[in-house]
Structure formats: structure tokens, C-alpha cells
Amino acid sequence: MKLKSEGLPRPEPRKFDSSILATEIVERLTYRVGKDAANAHKHDWLHAVILVIRDRIIDAWIRTKQEFHEDKGKRVYYLSLEFLIGRLMRDAVSNMEMLEQMQEALGSLGVDLNVVAELEPDAALGNGGLGRLAACFMESMATIGVPAYGYGIRYINGMFRQEISDGWQVELPETWLAHGNPWEFERRECSYEVGFAGVVEAAEETLGTPGKMTWNPQERVIATPYDTPIVGWRGNQVNTLRLWSAQPIDPILLDQFNAGEHQGALRDSNRASSLTRVLYPADSSVAGQSLRLRQEYFFTSASLQDIVRRHIQDFGDIRTLHERASIQLNDTHPAVGVAELVRLLVDVHDIEFEEAWDIARETFSYTNHTLLPEALESWSVPLFERLLPRHMQLVYAINAHILKVARKTKGFDDAAVSAISLIDEAGERRVRMGNLAFVGSHKVNGVSALHTELMKQTVFKDLHKLYPDRINNKTNGVTFRRWLMQCNPELTNLIEEAIGPAFKDDAERLIDLNKFADDTAFQEKFMAVKLEKKIQLSNHLASYCGAKIDPASMFDIQIKRIHEYKRQLLNIIHAVALYDQIRTHPEKDWAPRVKIFGGKAASSYHNAKLIIKLANDVARVINQDPAVQGLLKVVFVPNYNVSQAERLFPAADLSEQISTAGMEASGTGNMKFQVNGAITIGTLDGANVEIKENVGDDNIVIFGMTADEVAAKREGNYDPKEIIANSPELKQALTAIQTGTFSPDDTFRYSGLIDGIVEHDWFMVAADFDSYSLAQRRVDEIWKDKKLWAKMAIKNTANAGWFSSDRTIRQYAEEIWKVGL
Ligand SMILES: *Cc1c(COP(=O)(O)O)cnc(C)c1O
């Protein structure tokens, strides 16, 4: 291709004037969407607008690819089973700096950009934090100038849509592709075959041991990529998000049809399409189904084949892969890639095992996201062996190699050796994906300072002893383009008025705001912006879910996946306790609060779904009671997703980050609240610890046990009954819930949930309650001192810069990927 393209004419890059944009929008509407402007629906306008924006991104995309080829640098490949992208249009318009021109262009056509933007589907190809991190990283890599591909799955149905019916969560399929997806490009020419099951035979010529083998899969599917351009801030660079879709192999299908085997052909076709149909709606727990392992291998194999093909095409020699490619494993979901790369090198590219192993380890690095035992991925050996027979052999070969090293190392007894083994021998034998990812990577990182420390002490204790230089920390971050500039233009403008525009290119410049923290005039402006965002949220919630809330109240918000360790239950119990106190002491000067909850529960997670029902039951009773009118409200916002998040974070006064210490790896919601000027009430868990260091002890409200104290309490003979007996406030609230005050239709609905607290209290809800309640009283006191609140809120925004994902990505680039910037 490159021979002739030199002389070919290239289209002029597209222009940004509003009149040109308007002309092009009508042109796309006519010739691409096939509609006359007079008859076009709003969706047609959306489609046409996206096409016009996309053209400008394509210009930068092509330029980016050319620049890479001139530099011959290193590429980063970010493998993730989840990308929680949300809407893309506002991101693209804003990063291309064409918002005003686009508004003007659409205005001249009688169309409102905001109305059209609301129609864009929210791409929810992820569950929560892990998937959203991948999306923030993609945007930051394009901003910082890291040449990168994201690899994942193009799920037909992403995360389910949550409806609340009679207070219960109902899960409905989200059909984000129903109106087509104008952002993506299908690239059939880059398709690959991915095999499953079958038999492995010794290859004719084998080099070294373990030698080259031939794998004859019993089942094959085709992986076809769909590319979405991801544009960085100021259109700096455009990277590619490549998502794989599964298709049955056509020729076999045809042969089978010809031979009259319709059943078999249809079965293969269904099997292939089911591979990319659904995202597993699990968060922090493992879906054990074999379809999940098939999904993981499917996208990982396709991605590695693509990476290897591209490397050979660009650089010729596969032996230099690690010099030109860094592959980041986002959690263990793509960890089978370690064995897959070794397989490709040994079986396809004739490289000896030892060298293949070195290349693989130098290429991969791995991010751990959780220490929860139930979330550490492992697969039963018989299942793994049946589905991936060649990979099973390689896992054994890698294991033999590692265990040999360990046995030769001082201090490794049998217990330590069995702890680092890739095979868990206790009970049913299982392949430990965390250990595979660890040994197959040159760097392994945690996602906050505390989490990284705990990794060294717990899950990877023995592996850390064997490879003491491997574990490192990369505290998460979020992109400030989406989580400040796009979702809160009012605050962005105020900040720019005060300190100039430098913070838009370097988030750490936000520290210049510190000098305005005591400035009364600025405090008033800052809180006026907050009020404006609260009014916008109130109006939205009124039409979205019928909630009526007073923007003058404190907006106390907890939005995240529903999980017992995140302790929404602690917050609900506090609402119940507060309700009782307000009724008992109506004469006191209560700070009016609205407690807002949002989040989805995994469909199989019974207690999490019960917690949603409880929040809604409590809301119904409290909101109807005239005794607390104007002082306390509880709202559950249905279908928490990226688009809802963009409305909620800017409107928050109080950020609830109250997980059991030691259980939240980092959190990123905490950072989105902080940059938007909310004050955190939180435990010393995950990145809260670093938020405290950044904002200072006076500008955050910390409560509860530390991770060490939680561990010690669990080890000792902790008796929650004693704690409850000694806390009248807690006892009253638990009794009210347990005896059906909020569930008169089903008195014992919450017996099991409350029994869990009374009997073992694994998540330390009782143990932390009094401390939490006291901290909430401190929050009330601060709220009543308007100047103090404003000062603290400003300090939160001013000291949020370090939590930009640009900082995180720079650290990955310098310390793990070694890509020059
Ligand atoms: C940021 C974000 C999360 C992660 O929230 P945590 O509080 O860190 O668990 C989950 N879902 C969405 C939609 C988000 O935007």
C-alpha cells in the first residue's frame, strides 16, 4: 500500500467554521441518513452531527498514525473486559474545541445541541469503577500522547438497564446499538480465527522443551474488530478503541448447509453470537460460567494475534516485540493472554519456550483491582483443560519454571511454594489467574497506596517475596475533561475567571485556587455555582423519577455499585437513626438533608438487591412523614450510569465514601466528587487516604476503623451484640428495620439482612456506626457555618489536581511501559 499512496491526492482537513458545519450537517442528513431536513427526526440529526464531528476526528486519527510511523516508537495495548464509556458526542465536541461552532451551526438549523445530545445512547460496556477507569485511561492516553489501542468486547447488550418497580430492582436489556452506532468502523479485513477445545499434537519438528505443538481446535469462531476513535484534549492525538465481535466461520457454515447439516451450522452460529451478546453483570465477584472464560479467551486471543501481526508488519522481527509493545492487563480477565502469547511465539513463530517466556514477561504488566477472596479469579482445571488444552500445557510449563526458581530460593518452604503455584491444589484443582498474571508480568500494580501495601501483605505475599521489585503503586485518577469541564462548565468558567485557563492543560494548576478559599466574594460565587448545579439536578430528578427535593438542603450522595463492603447499609441505618432523632427532638436546629442513592446490584447478589429495596422502603416512609418535612428526604435514583453520574457529581455537597477499611481498592467516584467541590465523609480506605493527604485533615471528615483495626477485630473475638447493646441510637434503628417499620407489608423482609450485622457483622457496620454518626454530626455543624463549608469545598477542588488520570497515565508511561512522551 505504501508504494503508491505518495502520489495520491489527500482530502483537505475539514474546517470548523459554523457555517461550514451547518452545510455539512444538512449534507450528511441528506446523503448519509437519507432524510430531508424538514422530515428529519431528532435521532437523524444526532446521527448527522456525529458524522460531521467524526470527520474532523478522522483527520487527526490519520495524522496520529502517520506520526507514529515516522517516530517508530512504542505502543501501549490496554486489554480490558470492560469499557464504561458513556456518551461520546460531548466528549468529542469538547476535546475538538468545536462546542461553540457546533451550537451555532445547529442553532442556525433550528436544532438544540443539548436536546440532540440527550438522545445518544450511553455505552455501558462495563460494570463500574474498573470499566470506567479503562475509559478515563483511553482519553488520558490520547491527551498525553501515548500511542495506544484499547482492546475489549463489543457486547450487543451492555450493562443492564435498572428499573425500580415497587422498590425492587428490575433488570432490563440495554440496547445501545438499536439505532446503529455512527462512531464505529467495522474492519473485516482485520478478522482472526479463535479456537476452543479439540486436541494438541506434537509438531513434526520440535525445538527444546517444552516443544512446539499443533493445536487442532474443535470449534472455531471469527473475531471481527469494530474501531472507535478516541480523541484527546485539544485533538492532540487520536487513539483506537478496538472491540471484537464474534461470528461463525462462514465456509464451514456453507459446507454444513450444503451437506444438509443445518442443525450443526445453526448451533455454531448461536454459539458464536452468544460469545459477545452479554456483559456479565457482576462486580467484585466472579461469574463462574464457562461462557465467561470463553469470552475472556476470545477477546484476548484476537487482540494478541492483532498485536503480533502489527508488530511483524511494522518491525519485521517478532523477537523485538517487548521493545515496541507494552500490554497492560486490566485485572485478570485477560490473564490467559500470558499463555496465549507464549503459544503464538512457540507454536506459530518457532521461538524456544525460554525465550518466548522472557519476551512475554517483558511485554505484559498487570493491574490488580481487588483483594476480595471471592473476586480472585480461578478456573477449574478440567474446564480450563477442555476449553484450552494447549494453554493448560503451557500453564504447567510456566508453573514448573517458576516453582523451580522458588525451590532454589532461601526461605521458600512447601507452604510458600504452594502459595505461589499457578494451580490451587486445595480441593478441586483450579488455575489461579492472579498468579498467572503476576508471574507473566514484569510489573504488577495496585490502584492506591493502601491497596498496594495490602497486596504485598496478603494475596501476593509469597510472590512478592520471590519478586520484590515487581509490585508498584499507581493510584487511580479520572479524566477532568469529562468529570469537570464537560459535566460542570459553570464551575470550569468560574475557575478560569479566578486563575486563568492553565488548569485545563495541567490539572495540578488547580492549586492556584487555594488562595481564594478564604475570599468571601469567591466563596459566594463558588456556592452559587453549586446551587445552580443542585437546581439542575432537582429539575432533572423531578422529571426523571418524580423526586421533589429542595436545592437549599445538603445533597448527601452515595452513588456506586451496591455491595455490602461499600456499606450503603450503614448510610441507610444512619438515615433511620436521623429520622428518629428529628422526630424526637423537633426543636433542634437540624441541617436539612437529602440523602441520594444510586447504583446497580449484580442480578445474583441477593443482599445487594435487598439493600436497594430497603433504601426505597425507608424513602417511602420518611418522605411521607410531615414530621420531618423539609429536614430529611431519601431518594433512590434509578439506573445509575455515566450519564446520570455526570449530573450527580457536580450537584453534591457531601460525598459518601464509607467502605469497610481495607476493602475498596481505590475508588474513583471519590475523586469525581472532590474535583466538583464536595466534602468527603469517609473511612481510611483506598484513595480516600490520599485525598486526605492532598486536601489536609481539616477539609475531610474521617471516621471509623483503619484497615489494620478491621483485620485485628476479625481475628479476635468480635461480638457485634455487645456494640449494639451499648449504642441506643444503633439499637433503635436496627430494631425499627427488623420489626417491619419500613416493611409493614412483609414484616420480616429485612430479618436476614439485620441478622448478618447482629451475628457476625463481617463488614463492620455496627462496629463503625457510632463513629459514623458522630462524624455526620460534625458535618451538620460545618454545614451551618456557611463560610467554613465554602472554604472546605473550594479546598477540595483546589487540591484535586493530583487525581487527574493524566498524572496516573504519566506514571504508567514512565515507570511501567517506558514509552517516551
Ligand atoms: C466513577 C464511576 C464508578 C465508580 O465509582 P466508585 O465510587 O469508585 O465505586 C461506577 N460507575 C460509574 C457510572 C462511574 O462513573
PDB file of C-alpha atoms and ligand atoms in Angstrom, residues 84 127-130 132 478 483 559-561 565-566 640-643 645 649 656-657 664 666-670 672-673, ligand 1:
ATOM      1  CA  LEU A  84     -17.647   2.021  30.648  1.00  0.00           C
ATOM      2  CA  ASN A 127     -19.997  -2.707  35.454  1.00  0.00           C
ATOM      3  CA  GLY A 128     -18.440   0.079  37.470  1.00  0.00           C
ATOM      4  CA  GLY A 129     -15.104   1.521  38.541  1.00  0.00           C
ATOM      5  CA  LEU A 130     -12.857  -0.923  36.687  1.00  0.00           C
ATOM      6  CA  ARG A 132     -14.794   3.479  33.908  1.00  0.00           C
ATOM      7  CA  VAL A 478     -10.209  10.341  36.452  1.00  0.00           C
ATOM      8  CA  TRP A 483     -15.638  14.941  35.138  1.00  0.00           C
ATOM      9  CA  ILE A 559     -23.548   6.554  44.091  1.00  0.00           C
ATOM     10  CA  LYS A 560     -21.657   3.377  43.184  1.00  0.00           C
ATOM     11  CA  ARG A 561     -22.333  -0.325  42.697  1.00  0.00           C
ATOM     12  CA  TYR A 565     -18.437  -3.781  51.547  1.00  0.00           C
ATOM     13  CA  LYS A 566     -19.362  -0.321  50.190  1.00  0.00           C
ATOM     14  CA  TYR A 640     -27.079   4.860  37.771  1.00  0.00           C
ATOM     15  CA  ASN A 641     -24.757   5.107  34.761  1.00  0.00           C
ATOM     16  CA  VAL A 642     -22.186   7.516  33.335  1.00  0.00           C
ATOM     17  CA  SER A 643     -24.822   9.969  32.077  1.00  0.00           C
ATOM     18  CA  ALA A 645     -23.196  10.380  37.127  1.00  0.00           C
ATOM     19  CA  PHE A 649     -21.269  14.629  40.934  1.00  0.00           C
ATOM     20  CA  GLU A 656     -20.134   9.258  50.935  1.00  0.00           C
ATOM     21  CA  GLN A 657     -17.018   7.019  50.752  1.00  0.00           C
ATOM     22  CA  GLU A 664     -12.158  -0.667  48.485  1.00  0.00           C
ATOM     23  CA  SER A 666      -9.152   2.784  45.304  1.00  0.00           C
ATOM     24  CA  GLY A 667     -12.484   4.275  44.349  1.00  0.00           C
ATOM     25  CA  THR A 668     -12.703   6.871  41.594  1.00  0.00           C
ATOM     26  CA  GLY A 669     -16.153   8.230  42.444  1.00  0.00           C
ATOM     27  CA  ASN A 670     -14.479   9.848  45.466  1.00  0.00           C
ATOM     28  CA  LYS A 672     -15.105  12.983  40.831  1.00  0.00           C
ATOM     29  CA  PHE A 673     -16.897  14.353  43.904  1.00  0.00           C
TER      30      PHE A 673
HETATM   31  C1  LIG B   1     -16.889   6.558  38.690  1.00  0.00           C
HETATM   32  C2  LIG B   1     -17.959   5.586  38.448  1.00  0.00           C
HETATM   33  C3  LIG B   1     -17.997   4.379  39.171  1.00  0.00           C
HETATM   34  C4  LIG B   1     -17.008   4.051  40.269  1.00  0.00           C
HETATM   35  O1  LIG B   1     -17.497   4.563  41.492  1.00  0.00           O
HETATM   36  P1  LIG B   1     -16.840   4.144  42.894  1.00  0.00           P
HETATM   37  O2  LIG B   1     -17.487   5.053  43.878  1.00  0.00           O
HETATM   38  O3  LIG B   1     -15.374   4.413  42.780  1.00  0.00           O
HETATM   39  O4  LIG B   1     -17.159   2.726  43.113  1.00  0.00           O
HETATM   40  C5  LIG B   1     -19.017   3.484  38.914  1.00  0.00           C
HETATM   41  N1  LIG B   1     -19.960   3.755  37.985  1.00  0.00           N
HETATM   42  C6  LIG B   1     -19.970   4.904  37.288  1.00  0.00           C
HETATM   43  C7  LIG B   1     -21.051   5.154  36.287  1.00  0.00           C
HETATM   44  C8  LIG B   1     -18.963   5.858  37.479  1.00  0.00           C
HETATM   45  O5  LIG B   1     -18.965   6.986  36.759  1.00  0.00           O
END
